[in-house]
Coordinates of C-alpha atoms in Angstrom, one line a residue:
X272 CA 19.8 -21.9 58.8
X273 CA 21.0 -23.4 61.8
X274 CA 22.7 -21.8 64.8
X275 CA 25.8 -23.3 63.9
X276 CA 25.8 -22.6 60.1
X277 CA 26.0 -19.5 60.5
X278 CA 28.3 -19.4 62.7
X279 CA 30.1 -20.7 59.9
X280 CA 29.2 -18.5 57.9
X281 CA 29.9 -15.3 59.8
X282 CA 33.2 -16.2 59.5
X283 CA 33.4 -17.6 56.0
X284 CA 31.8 -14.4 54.6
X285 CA 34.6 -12.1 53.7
X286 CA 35.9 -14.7 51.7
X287 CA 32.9 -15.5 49.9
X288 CA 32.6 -11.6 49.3
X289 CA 35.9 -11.6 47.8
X290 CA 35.1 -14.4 45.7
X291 CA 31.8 -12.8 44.6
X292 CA 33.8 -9.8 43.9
X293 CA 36.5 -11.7 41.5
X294 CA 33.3 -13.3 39.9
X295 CA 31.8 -9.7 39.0
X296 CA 35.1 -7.6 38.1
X297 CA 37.7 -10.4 37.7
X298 CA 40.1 -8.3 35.6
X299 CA 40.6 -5.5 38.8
X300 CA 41.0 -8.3 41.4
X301 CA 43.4 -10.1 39.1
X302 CA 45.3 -6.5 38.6
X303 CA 45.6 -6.6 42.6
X304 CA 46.8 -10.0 42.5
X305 CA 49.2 -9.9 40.4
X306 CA 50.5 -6.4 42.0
X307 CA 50.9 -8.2 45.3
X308 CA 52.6 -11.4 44.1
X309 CA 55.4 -8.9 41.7
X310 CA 56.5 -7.5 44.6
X311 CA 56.6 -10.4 46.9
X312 CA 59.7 -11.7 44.7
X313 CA 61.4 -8.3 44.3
X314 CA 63.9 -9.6 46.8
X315 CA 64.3 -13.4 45.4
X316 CA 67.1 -14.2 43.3
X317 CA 64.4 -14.9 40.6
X318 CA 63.6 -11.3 41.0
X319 CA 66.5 -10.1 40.5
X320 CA 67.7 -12.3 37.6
X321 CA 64.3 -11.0 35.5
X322 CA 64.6 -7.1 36.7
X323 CA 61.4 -7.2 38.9
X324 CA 61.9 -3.7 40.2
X325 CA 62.4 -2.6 36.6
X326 CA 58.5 -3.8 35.8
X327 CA 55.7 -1.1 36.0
X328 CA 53.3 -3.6 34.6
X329 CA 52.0 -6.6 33.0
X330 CA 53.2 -5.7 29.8
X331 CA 56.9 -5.2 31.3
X332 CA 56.1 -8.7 33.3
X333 CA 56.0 -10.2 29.8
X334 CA 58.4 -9.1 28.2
X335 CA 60.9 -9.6 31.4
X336 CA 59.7 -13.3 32.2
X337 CA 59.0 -16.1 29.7
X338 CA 56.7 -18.6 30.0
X339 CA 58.4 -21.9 31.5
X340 CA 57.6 -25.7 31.8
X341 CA 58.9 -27.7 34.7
X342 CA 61.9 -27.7 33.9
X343 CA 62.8 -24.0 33.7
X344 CA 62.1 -24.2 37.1
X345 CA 64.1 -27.2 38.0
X346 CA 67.2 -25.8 38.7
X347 CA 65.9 -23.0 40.9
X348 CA 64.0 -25.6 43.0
X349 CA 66.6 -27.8 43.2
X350 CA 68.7 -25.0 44.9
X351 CA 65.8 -24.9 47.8
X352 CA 65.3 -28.5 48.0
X353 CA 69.6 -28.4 49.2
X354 CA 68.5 -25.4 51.7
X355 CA 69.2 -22.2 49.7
X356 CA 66.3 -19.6 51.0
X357 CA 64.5 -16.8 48.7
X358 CA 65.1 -17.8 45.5
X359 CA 61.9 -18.2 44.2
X360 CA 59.7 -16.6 46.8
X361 CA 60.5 -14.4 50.0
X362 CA 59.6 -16.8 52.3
X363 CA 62.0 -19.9 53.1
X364 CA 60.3 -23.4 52.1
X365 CA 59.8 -26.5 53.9
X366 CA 57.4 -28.2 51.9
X367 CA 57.4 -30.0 48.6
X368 CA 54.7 -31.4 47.1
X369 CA 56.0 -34.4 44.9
X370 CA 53.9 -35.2 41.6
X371 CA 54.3 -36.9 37.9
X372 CA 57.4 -36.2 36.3
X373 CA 58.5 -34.4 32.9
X374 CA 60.8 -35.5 30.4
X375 CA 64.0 -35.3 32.6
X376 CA 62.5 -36.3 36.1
X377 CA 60.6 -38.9 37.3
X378 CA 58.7 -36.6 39.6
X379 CA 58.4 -32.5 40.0
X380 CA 58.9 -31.1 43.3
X381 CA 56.4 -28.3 43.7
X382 CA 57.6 -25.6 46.4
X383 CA 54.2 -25.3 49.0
X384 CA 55.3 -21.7 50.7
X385 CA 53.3 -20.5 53.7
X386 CA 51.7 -17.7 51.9
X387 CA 50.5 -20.5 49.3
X388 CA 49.0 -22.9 51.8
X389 CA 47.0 -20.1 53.7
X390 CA 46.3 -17.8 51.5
X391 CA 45.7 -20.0 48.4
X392 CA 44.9 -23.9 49.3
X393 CA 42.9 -23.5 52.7
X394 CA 41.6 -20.5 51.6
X395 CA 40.3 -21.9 48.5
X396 CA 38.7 -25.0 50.4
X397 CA 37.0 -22.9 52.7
X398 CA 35.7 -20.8 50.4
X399 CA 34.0 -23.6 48.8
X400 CA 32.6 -24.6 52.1
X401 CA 30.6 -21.2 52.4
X402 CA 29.5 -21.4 48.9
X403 CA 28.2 -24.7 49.7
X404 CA 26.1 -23.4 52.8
X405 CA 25.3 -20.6 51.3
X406 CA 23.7 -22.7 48.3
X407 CA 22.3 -25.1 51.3
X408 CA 21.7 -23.8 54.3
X409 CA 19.8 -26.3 55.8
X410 CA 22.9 -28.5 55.4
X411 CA 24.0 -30.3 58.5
X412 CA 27.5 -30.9 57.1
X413 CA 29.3 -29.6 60.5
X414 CA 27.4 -32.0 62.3
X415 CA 29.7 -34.7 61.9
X416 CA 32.9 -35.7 60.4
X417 CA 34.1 -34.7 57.2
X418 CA 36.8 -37.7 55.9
X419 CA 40.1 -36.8 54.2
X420 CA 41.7 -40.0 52.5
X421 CA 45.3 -38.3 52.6
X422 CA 48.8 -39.3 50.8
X423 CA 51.9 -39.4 52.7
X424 CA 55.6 -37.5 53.4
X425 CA 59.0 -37.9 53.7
X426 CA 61.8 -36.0 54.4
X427 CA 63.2 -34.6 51.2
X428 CA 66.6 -36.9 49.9
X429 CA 68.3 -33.0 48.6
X430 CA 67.3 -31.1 51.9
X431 CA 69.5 -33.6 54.8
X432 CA 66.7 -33.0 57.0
X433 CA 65.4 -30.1 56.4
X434 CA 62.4 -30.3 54.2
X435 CA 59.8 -33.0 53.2
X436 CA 57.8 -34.1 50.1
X437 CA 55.0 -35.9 49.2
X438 CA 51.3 -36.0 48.5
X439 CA 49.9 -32.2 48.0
X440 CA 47.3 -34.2 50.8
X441 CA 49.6 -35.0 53.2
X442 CA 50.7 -31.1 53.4
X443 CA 47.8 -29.8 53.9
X444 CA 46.8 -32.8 56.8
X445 CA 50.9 -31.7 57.9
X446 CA 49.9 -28.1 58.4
X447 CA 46.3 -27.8 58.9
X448 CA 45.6 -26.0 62.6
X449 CA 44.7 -28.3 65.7
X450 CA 41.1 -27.2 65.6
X451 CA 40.5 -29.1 62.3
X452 CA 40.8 -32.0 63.4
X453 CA 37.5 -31.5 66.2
X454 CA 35.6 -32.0 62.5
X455 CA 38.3 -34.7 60.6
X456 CA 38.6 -38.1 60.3
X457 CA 40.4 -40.0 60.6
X458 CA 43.5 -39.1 62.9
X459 CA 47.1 -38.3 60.8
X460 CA 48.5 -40.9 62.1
X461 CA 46.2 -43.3 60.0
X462 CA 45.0 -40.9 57.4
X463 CA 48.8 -40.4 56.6
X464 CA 50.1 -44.1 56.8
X465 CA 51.8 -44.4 53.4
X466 CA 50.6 -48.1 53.0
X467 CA 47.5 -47.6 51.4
X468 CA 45.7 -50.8 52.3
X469 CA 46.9 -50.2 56.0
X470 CA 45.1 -46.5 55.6
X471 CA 42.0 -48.3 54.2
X472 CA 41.7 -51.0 57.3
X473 CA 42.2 -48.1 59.6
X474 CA 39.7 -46.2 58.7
X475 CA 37.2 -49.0 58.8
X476 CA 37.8 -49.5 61.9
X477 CA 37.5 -46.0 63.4
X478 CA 35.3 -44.3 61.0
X479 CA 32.8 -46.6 60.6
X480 CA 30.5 -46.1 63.9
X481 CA 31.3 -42.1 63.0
X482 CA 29.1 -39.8 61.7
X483 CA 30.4 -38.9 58.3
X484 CA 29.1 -36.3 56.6
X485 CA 31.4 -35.5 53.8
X486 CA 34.5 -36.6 51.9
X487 CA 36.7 -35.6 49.6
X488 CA 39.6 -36.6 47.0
X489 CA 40.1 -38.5 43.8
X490 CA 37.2 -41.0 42.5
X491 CA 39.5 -43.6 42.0
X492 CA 41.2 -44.0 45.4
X493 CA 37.8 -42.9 47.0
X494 CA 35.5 -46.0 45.4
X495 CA 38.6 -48.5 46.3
X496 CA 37.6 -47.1 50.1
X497 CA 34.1 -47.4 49.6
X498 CA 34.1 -51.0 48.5
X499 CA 36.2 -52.2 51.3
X500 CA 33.6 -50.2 53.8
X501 CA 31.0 -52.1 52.6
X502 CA 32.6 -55.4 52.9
X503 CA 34.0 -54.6 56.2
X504 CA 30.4 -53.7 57.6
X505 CA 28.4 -56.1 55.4
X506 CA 26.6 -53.4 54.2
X507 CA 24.6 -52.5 50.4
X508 CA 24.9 -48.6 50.1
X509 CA 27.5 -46.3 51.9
X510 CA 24.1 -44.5 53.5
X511 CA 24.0 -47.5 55.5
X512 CA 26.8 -46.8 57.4
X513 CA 26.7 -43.0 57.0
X514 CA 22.9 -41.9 56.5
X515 CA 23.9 -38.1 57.0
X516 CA 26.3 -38.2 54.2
X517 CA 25.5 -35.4 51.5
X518 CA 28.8 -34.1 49.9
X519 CA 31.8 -35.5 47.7
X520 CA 34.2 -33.1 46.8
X521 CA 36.0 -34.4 44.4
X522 CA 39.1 -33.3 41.7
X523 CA 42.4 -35.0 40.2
X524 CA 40.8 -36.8 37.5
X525 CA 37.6 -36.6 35.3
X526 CA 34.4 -37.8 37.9
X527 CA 32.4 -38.7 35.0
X528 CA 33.6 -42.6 34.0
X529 CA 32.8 -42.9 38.3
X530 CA 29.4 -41.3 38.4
X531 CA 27.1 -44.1 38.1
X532 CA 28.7 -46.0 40.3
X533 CA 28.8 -43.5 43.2
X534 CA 25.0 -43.0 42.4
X535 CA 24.8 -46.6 43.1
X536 CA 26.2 -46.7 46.1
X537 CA 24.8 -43.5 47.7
X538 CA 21.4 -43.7 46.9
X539 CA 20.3 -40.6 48.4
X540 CA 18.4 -37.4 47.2
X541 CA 20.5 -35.6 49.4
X542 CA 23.8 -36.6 48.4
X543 CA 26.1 -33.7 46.1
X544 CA 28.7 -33.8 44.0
X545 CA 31.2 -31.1 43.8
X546 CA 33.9 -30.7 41.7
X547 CA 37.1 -28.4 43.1
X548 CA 40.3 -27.4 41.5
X549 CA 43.0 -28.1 43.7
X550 CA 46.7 -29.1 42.3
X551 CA 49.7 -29.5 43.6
X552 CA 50.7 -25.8 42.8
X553 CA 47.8 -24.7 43.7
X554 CA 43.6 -24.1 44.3
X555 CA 42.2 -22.7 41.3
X556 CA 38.4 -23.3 40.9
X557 CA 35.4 -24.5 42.3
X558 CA 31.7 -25.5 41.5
X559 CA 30.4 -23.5 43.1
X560 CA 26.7 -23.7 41.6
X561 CA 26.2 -27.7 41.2
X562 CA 23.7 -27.0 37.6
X563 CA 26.4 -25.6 36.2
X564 CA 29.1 -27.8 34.8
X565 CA 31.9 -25.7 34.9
X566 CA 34.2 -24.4 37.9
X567 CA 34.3 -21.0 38.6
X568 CA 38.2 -19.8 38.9
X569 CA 39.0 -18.1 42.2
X570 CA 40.5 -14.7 40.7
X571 CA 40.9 -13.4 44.5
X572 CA 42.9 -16.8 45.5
X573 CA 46.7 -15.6 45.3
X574 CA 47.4 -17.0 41.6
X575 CA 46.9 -14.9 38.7
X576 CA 46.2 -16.8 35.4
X577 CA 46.9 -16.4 31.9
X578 CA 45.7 -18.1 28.8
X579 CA 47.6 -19.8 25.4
X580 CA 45.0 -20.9 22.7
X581 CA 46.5 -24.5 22.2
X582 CA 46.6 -23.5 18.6
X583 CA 49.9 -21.0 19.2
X584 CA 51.5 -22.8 22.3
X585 CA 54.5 -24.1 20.2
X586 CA 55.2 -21.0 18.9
X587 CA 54.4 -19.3 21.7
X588 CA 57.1 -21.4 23.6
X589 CA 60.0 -21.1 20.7
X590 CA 59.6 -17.1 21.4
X591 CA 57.4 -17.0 18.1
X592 CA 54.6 -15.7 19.2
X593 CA 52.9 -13.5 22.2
X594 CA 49.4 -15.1 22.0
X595 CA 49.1 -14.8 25.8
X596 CA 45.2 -13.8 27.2
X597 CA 44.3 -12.5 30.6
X598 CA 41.1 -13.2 31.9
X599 CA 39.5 -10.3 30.1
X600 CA 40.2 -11.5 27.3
X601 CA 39.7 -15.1 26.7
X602 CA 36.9 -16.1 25.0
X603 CA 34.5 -19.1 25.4
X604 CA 34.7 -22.1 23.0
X605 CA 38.1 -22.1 22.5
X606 CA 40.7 -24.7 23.8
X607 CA 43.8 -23.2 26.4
X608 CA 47.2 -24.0 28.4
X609 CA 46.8 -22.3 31.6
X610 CA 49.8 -20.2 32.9
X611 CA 49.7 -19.1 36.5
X612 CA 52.0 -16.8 38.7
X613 CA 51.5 -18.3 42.0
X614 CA 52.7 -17.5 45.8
X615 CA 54.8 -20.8 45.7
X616 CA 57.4 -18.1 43.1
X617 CA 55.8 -20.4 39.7
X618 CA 56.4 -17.0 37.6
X619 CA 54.5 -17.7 34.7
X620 CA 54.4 -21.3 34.9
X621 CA 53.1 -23.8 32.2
X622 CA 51.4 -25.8 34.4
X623 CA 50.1 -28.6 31.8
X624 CA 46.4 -28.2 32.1
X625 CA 44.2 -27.1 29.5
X626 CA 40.9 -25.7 29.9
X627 CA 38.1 -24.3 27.8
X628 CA 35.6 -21.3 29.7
X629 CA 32.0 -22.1 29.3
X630 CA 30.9 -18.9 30.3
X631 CA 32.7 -15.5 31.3
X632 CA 32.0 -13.1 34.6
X633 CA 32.0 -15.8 36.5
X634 CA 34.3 -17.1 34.1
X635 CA 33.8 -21.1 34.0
X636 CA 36.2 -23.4 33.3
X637 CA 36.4 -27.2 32.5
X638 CA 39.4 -29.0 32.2
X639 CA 39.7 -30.5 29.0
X640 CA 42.7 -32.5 29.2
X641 CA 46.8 -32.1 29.2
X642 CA 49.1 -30.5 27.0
X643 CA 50.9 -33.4 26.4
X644 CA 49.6 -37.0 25.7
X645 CA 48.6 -38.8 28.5
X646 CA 46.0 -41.2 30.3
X647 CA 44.8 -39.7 33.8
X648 CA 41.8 -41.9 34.5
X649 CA 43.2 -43.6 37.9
X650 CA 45.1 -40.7 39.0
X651 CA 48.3 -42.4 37.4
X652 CA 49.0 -39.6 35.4
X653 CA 50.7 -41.4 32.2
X654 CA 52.7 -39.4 29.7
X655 CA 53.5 -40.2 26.2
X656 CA 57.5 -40.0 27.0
X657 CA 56.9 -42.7 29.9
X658 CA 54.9 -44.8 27.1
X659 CA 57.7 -44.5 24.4
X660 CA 60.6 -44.9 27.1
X661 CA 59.1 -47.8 29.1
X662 CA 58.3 -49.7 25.6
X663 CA 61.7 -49.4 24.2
X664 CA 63.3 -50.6 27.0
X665 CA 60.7 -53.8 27.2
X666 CA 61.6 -54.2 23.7
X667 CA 65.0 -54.5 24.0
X668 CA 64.6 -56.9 26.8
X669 CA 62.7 -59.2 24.8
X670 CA 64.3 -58.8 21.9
X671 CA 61.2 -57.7 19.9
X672 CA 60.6 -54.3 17.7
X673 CA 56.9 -52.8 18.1
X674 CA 55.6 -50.7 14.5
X675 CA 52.5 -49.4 16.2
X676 CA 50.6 -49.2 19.8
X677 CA 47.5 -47.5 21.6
X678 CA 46.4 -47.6 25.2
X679 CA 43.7 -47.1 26.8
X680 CA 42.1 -47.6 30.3
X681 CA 40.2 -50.4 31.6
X682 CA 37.5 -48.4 33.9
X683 CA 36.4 -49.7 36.9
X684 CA 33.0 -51.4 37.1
X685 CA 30.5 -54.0 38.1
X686 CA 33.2 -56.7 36.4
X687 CA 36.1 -55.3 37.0
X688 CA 37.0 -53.5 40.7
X689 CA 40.0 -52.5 40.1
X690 CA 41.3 -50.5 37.0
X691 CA 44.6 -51.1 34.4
X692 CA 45.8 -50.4 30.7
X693 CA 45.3 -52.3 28.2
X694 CA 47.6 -51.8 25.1
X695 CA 47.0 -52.8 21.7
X696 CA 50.0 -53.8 20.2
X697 CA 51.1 -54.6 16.4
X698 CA 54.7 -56.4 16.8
X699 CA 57.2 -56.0 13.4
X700 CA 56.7 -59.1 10.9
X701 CA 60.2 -59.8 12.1
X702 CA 59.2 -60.0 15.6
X703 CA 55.9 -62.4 15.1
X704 CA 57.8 -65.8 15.5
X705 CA 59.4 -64.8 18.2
X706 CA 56.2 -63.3 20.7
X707 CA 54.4 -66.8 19.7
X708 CA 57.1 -68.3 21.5
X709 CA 56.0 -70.0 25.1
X710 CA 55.9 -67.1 27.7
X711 CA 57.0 -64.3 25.4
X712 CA 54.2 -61.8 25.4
X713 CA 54.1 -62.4 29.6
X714 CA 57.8 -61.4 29.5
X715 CA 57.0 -58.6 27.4
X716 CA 53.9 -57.9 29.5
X717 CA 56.1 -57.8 32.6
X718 CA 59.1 -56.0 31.6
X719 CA 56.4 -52.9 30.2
X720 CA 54.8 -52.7 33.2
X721 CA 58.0 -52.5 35.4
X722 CA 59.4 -50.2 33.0
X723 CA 56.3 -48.1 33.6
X724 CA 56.8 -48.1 37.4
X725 CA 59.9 -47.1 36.9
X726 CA 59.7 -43.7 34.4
X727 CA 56.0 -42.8 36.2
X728 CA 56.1 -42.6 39.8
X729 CA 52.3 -41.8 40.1
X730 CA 51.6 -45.3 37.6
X731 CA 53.7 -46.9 40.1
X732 CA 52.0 -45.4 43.3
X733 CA 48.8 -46.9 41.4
X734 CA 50.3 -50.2 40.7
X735 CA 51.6 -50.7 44.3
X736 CA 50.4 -53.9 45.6
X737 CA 47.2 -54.2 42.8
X738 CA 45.3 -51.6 45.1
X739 CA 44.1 -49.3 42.3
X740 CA 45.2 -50.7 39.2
X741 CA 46.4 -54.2 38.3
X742 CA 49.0 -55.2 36.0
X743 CA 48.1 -53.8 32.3
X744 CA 46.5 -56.2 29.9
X745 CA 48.2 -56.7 26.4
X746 CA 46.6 -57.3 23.3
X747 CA 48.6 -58.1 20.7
X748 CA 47.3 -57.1 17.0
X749 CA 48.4 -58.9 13.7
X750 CA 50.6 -57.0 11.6
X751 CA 48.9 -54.4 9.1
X752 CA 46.1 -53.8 11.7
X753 CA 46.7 -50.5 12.5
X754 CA 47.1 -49.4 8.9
X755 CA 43.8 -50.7 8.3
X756 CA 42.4 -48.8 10.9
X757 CA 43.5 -45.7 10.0
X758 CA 43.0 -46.1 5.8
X759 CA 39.5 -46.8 7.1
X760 CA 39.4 -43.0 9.0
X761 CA 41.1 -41.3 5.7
X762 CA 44.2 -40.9 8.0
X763 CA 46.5 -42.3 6.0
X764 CA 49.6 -40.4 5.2
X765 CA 53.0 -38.8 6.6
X766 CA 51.4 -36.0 8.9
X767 CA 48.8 -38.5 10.5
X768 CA 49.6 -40.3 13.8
X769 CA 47.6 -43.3 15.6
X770 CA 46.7 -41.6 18.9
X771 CA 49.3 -43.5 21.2
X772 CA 47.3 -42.7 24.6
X773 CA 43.4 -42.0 24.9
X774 CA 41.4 -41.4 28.8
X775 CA 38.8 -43.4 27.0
X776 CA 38.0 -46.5 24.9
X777 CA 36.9 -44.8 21.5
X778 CA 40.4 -45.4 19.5
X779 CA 41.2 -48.7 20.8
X780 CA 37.5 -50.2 20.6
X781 CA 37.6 -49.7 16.9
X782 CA 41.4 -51.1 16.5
X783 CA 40.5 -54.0 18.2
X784 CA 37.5 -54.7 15.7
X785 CA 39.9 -55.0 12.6
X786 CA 41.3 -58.4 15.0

């Protein structure tokens, strides 16, 4: 191990001890967890409203709070975004980290505390760092530059001033100590320019005579980057302009429809692939043992989890059921909602995730998809209330009626660079004259995809100027299609539904072949 390794490490290692220690007794770090984050919001007006100096324990905790979805919490984060302090947490917020929306908003505004950024994001990420070292110690990652393609902020509309939003990204760059940036590229001022191809050119330009050893971020918006960076320096593989590069860290959305084509463009032995856990309300997980497929959830990290088995989370959200696990007692297998209790004041917070453990002490997790519908394969983040309110409105500006619909993604490959949606689409009987008038399906083409834009403001990020996805394809189906498909599954009936939005090609493929 080199000299400056372990310098690294020296410092890393209490938090790699504490992490070790969640790993081996996660149940008693969790205990301490959750003990320290009860009576941080003793004195928060969500405290007092839910009797937090009544609670003795987590049993008292349960009974006292209920889980909530986004927009339980709305109102009380609305009353911080306008400048109201200690309502949710005993620290006065600044930040807000702005992602997909929920049935009422376009977009949740996550509250990003003090105590959540240090003692939960950057702690998180630097605990992965040591786990890396330790795991490769003849790594020369801190030899060169490690390259953060970051979002952007704003100054919150609510706050007159006071606040800002915007890409979880951005925060971190916003807050992250002077020191940092000795080992980052490229500066904030391009790595958070909130024109996307603007960020891209810029970081050609200063990062490619730089000695990059490591990136990080979402597959999608990272291979756009990469593509340009070979074109920009005529160049074959992303070695050729960075041959120290070993390590993508990588999260958002599922790696594995990006793989090959990484492998194809870093063909090195000593290039790794890690997966980290990282959301907007907070850093969860890591991989920290690359043969492993499954993250290992940072118990010690400030948030303290619980479990619903997906089979009970509808009655455990009507109040008709208590089916809540701890970490002790989830099992592998078996499909969950995550609920976390965060520093940010998310008290028991249905955060939309669900996970199943692949092994227990370290307990594992892969994320297995949303609680909702949705298709997350660009980072757009599309839910099945965008879908259904962004069609009805296209309808009724074309004057058409839709029986039946499913999307899926187009991935990014060798033939296509950038990605989109394509939607199969059976139109009414009524409706089939008029969508094989001239221009028709275009119109109806258009007006989805602005409708889209409009309910989903991480589809319309996407969409912005063509740079990740492109406008989404539409296939229209003849009438009875879809009811052959699914007599042909046995799926025919009142309580069986066509799977409206799929992250892959499986439902749509085989709609496509009754055409």
């Amino acid at each position: 191990m080199s000299v400056l390794n372990r310098t690294v490490m020296a410092a890393l290692s209490p938090l790699l001890r504490s992490f070790d220690r969640g790993c081996e007794h996660p149940g008693a770090v969790q205990e301490h967890v959750f003990r320290q984050l009860l009576e941080a919001g003793r004195d928060t007006a969500f405290g007092r409203e839910h009797g937090f100096d009544q609670i003795r324990g987590y049993a008292d905790y349960r009974r006292a709070v209920p889980v909530r979805e986004y927009d339980g919490f709305a109102p009380y984060i609305e009353r911080l975004r306008r400048g109201e302090n200690y309502v949710l947490w005993n620290q006065k917020v600044r930040w807000f980290a702005k992602s997909s929306g929920t049935s009422s908003d376009k977009s949740k505004y996550i509250p990003v505390t003090p105590a959540n950024l240090s003692g939960c994001h950057y702690r998180g990420f630097k605990t992965m760092l040591a786990a890396y070292i330790r795991r490769y110690p003849d790594s020369r990652l801190f030899n060169g530059k490690a390259l953060t393609l970051g979002g952007s902020v704003k100054v919150d509309e609510l706050s007159g001033g006071g606040a800002r939003n915007g890409d979880l990204s951005a925060i971190l760059l916003s807050n992250s100590p002077s020191v940092a940036e000795i080992v980052r590229t490229p500066s904030r001022d391009i790595a958070m320019l909130p024109d996307f191809r603007q960020k891209i050119e810029g970081i050609c330009r200063v990062c490619s005579k730089q000695n990059v050893t490591n990136f990080s971020g979402v597959p999608s918006w990272n291979l756009i980057m990469i593509e340009r960076l070979l074109e920009y320096n005529h160049a074959q593989y992303l070695t050729d302009i960075w041959p120290n590069l070993e390590l993508f860290m990588h999260g958002g959305i599922s790696f594995e429809p990006y793989r090959e084509q990484y492998r194809r463009l870093i063909p090195s032995d000593r290039m790794h692939y890690l997966e980290n856990y990282n959301a907007s309300e907070g850093y969860f997980a890591l991989q920290d043992d690359p043969s492993q497929k499954g993250m290992a959830l940072t118990m010690d990290n400030g948030v303290f989890f619980e479990f619903i088995p997906m089979r009970s989370l509808d009655k455990v959200m009507s109040g008709e059921s208590d089916e809540v696990y701890t970490v002790d007692e989830v099992r592998t297998g078996e499909t969950y909602a995550m609920v976390i209790t965060t520093g940010s004041g998310l008290w028991r917070y249905l955060i939309g995730d669900c996970v199943r453990f692949t092994s227990l002490c370290p307990h594992r997790i892969v994320i297995t998809g949303r609680t909702q519908l949705y298709i997350n394969v660009f980072g757009e983040e599309l839910m099945i209330h965008n879908a259904e309110e962004a069609l009805s409105e296209a309808c009724r500006a074309c004057g058409v009626e839709v029986t039946d619909y499913t999307v899926a993604p187009v991935f990014m490959d060798e033939n296509h660079s950038k990605g989109a949606h394509q939607w199969a689409v059976e139109f009414s009987a009524g409706s089939q004259q008029a969508v094989q008038e001239p221009g028709r399906l275009q119109q109806f083409r258009d007006e989805l995809d602005a409708a889209l834009c409009r309910h989903n403001s991480d589809y319309e990020a996407k969409r912005s100027g063509d740079v990740t996805m492109t406008k989404l394809e539409l296939t229209p189906v003849s009438p009875g299609t879809f009811y052959r498909w699914m007599e042909g599954r046995g799926k025919t009936g009142g309580q069986n539904k066509v799977p409206r939005l799929s992250n892959d090609r499986r439902f749509i493929d085989q709609v496509l072949k009754q055409i």
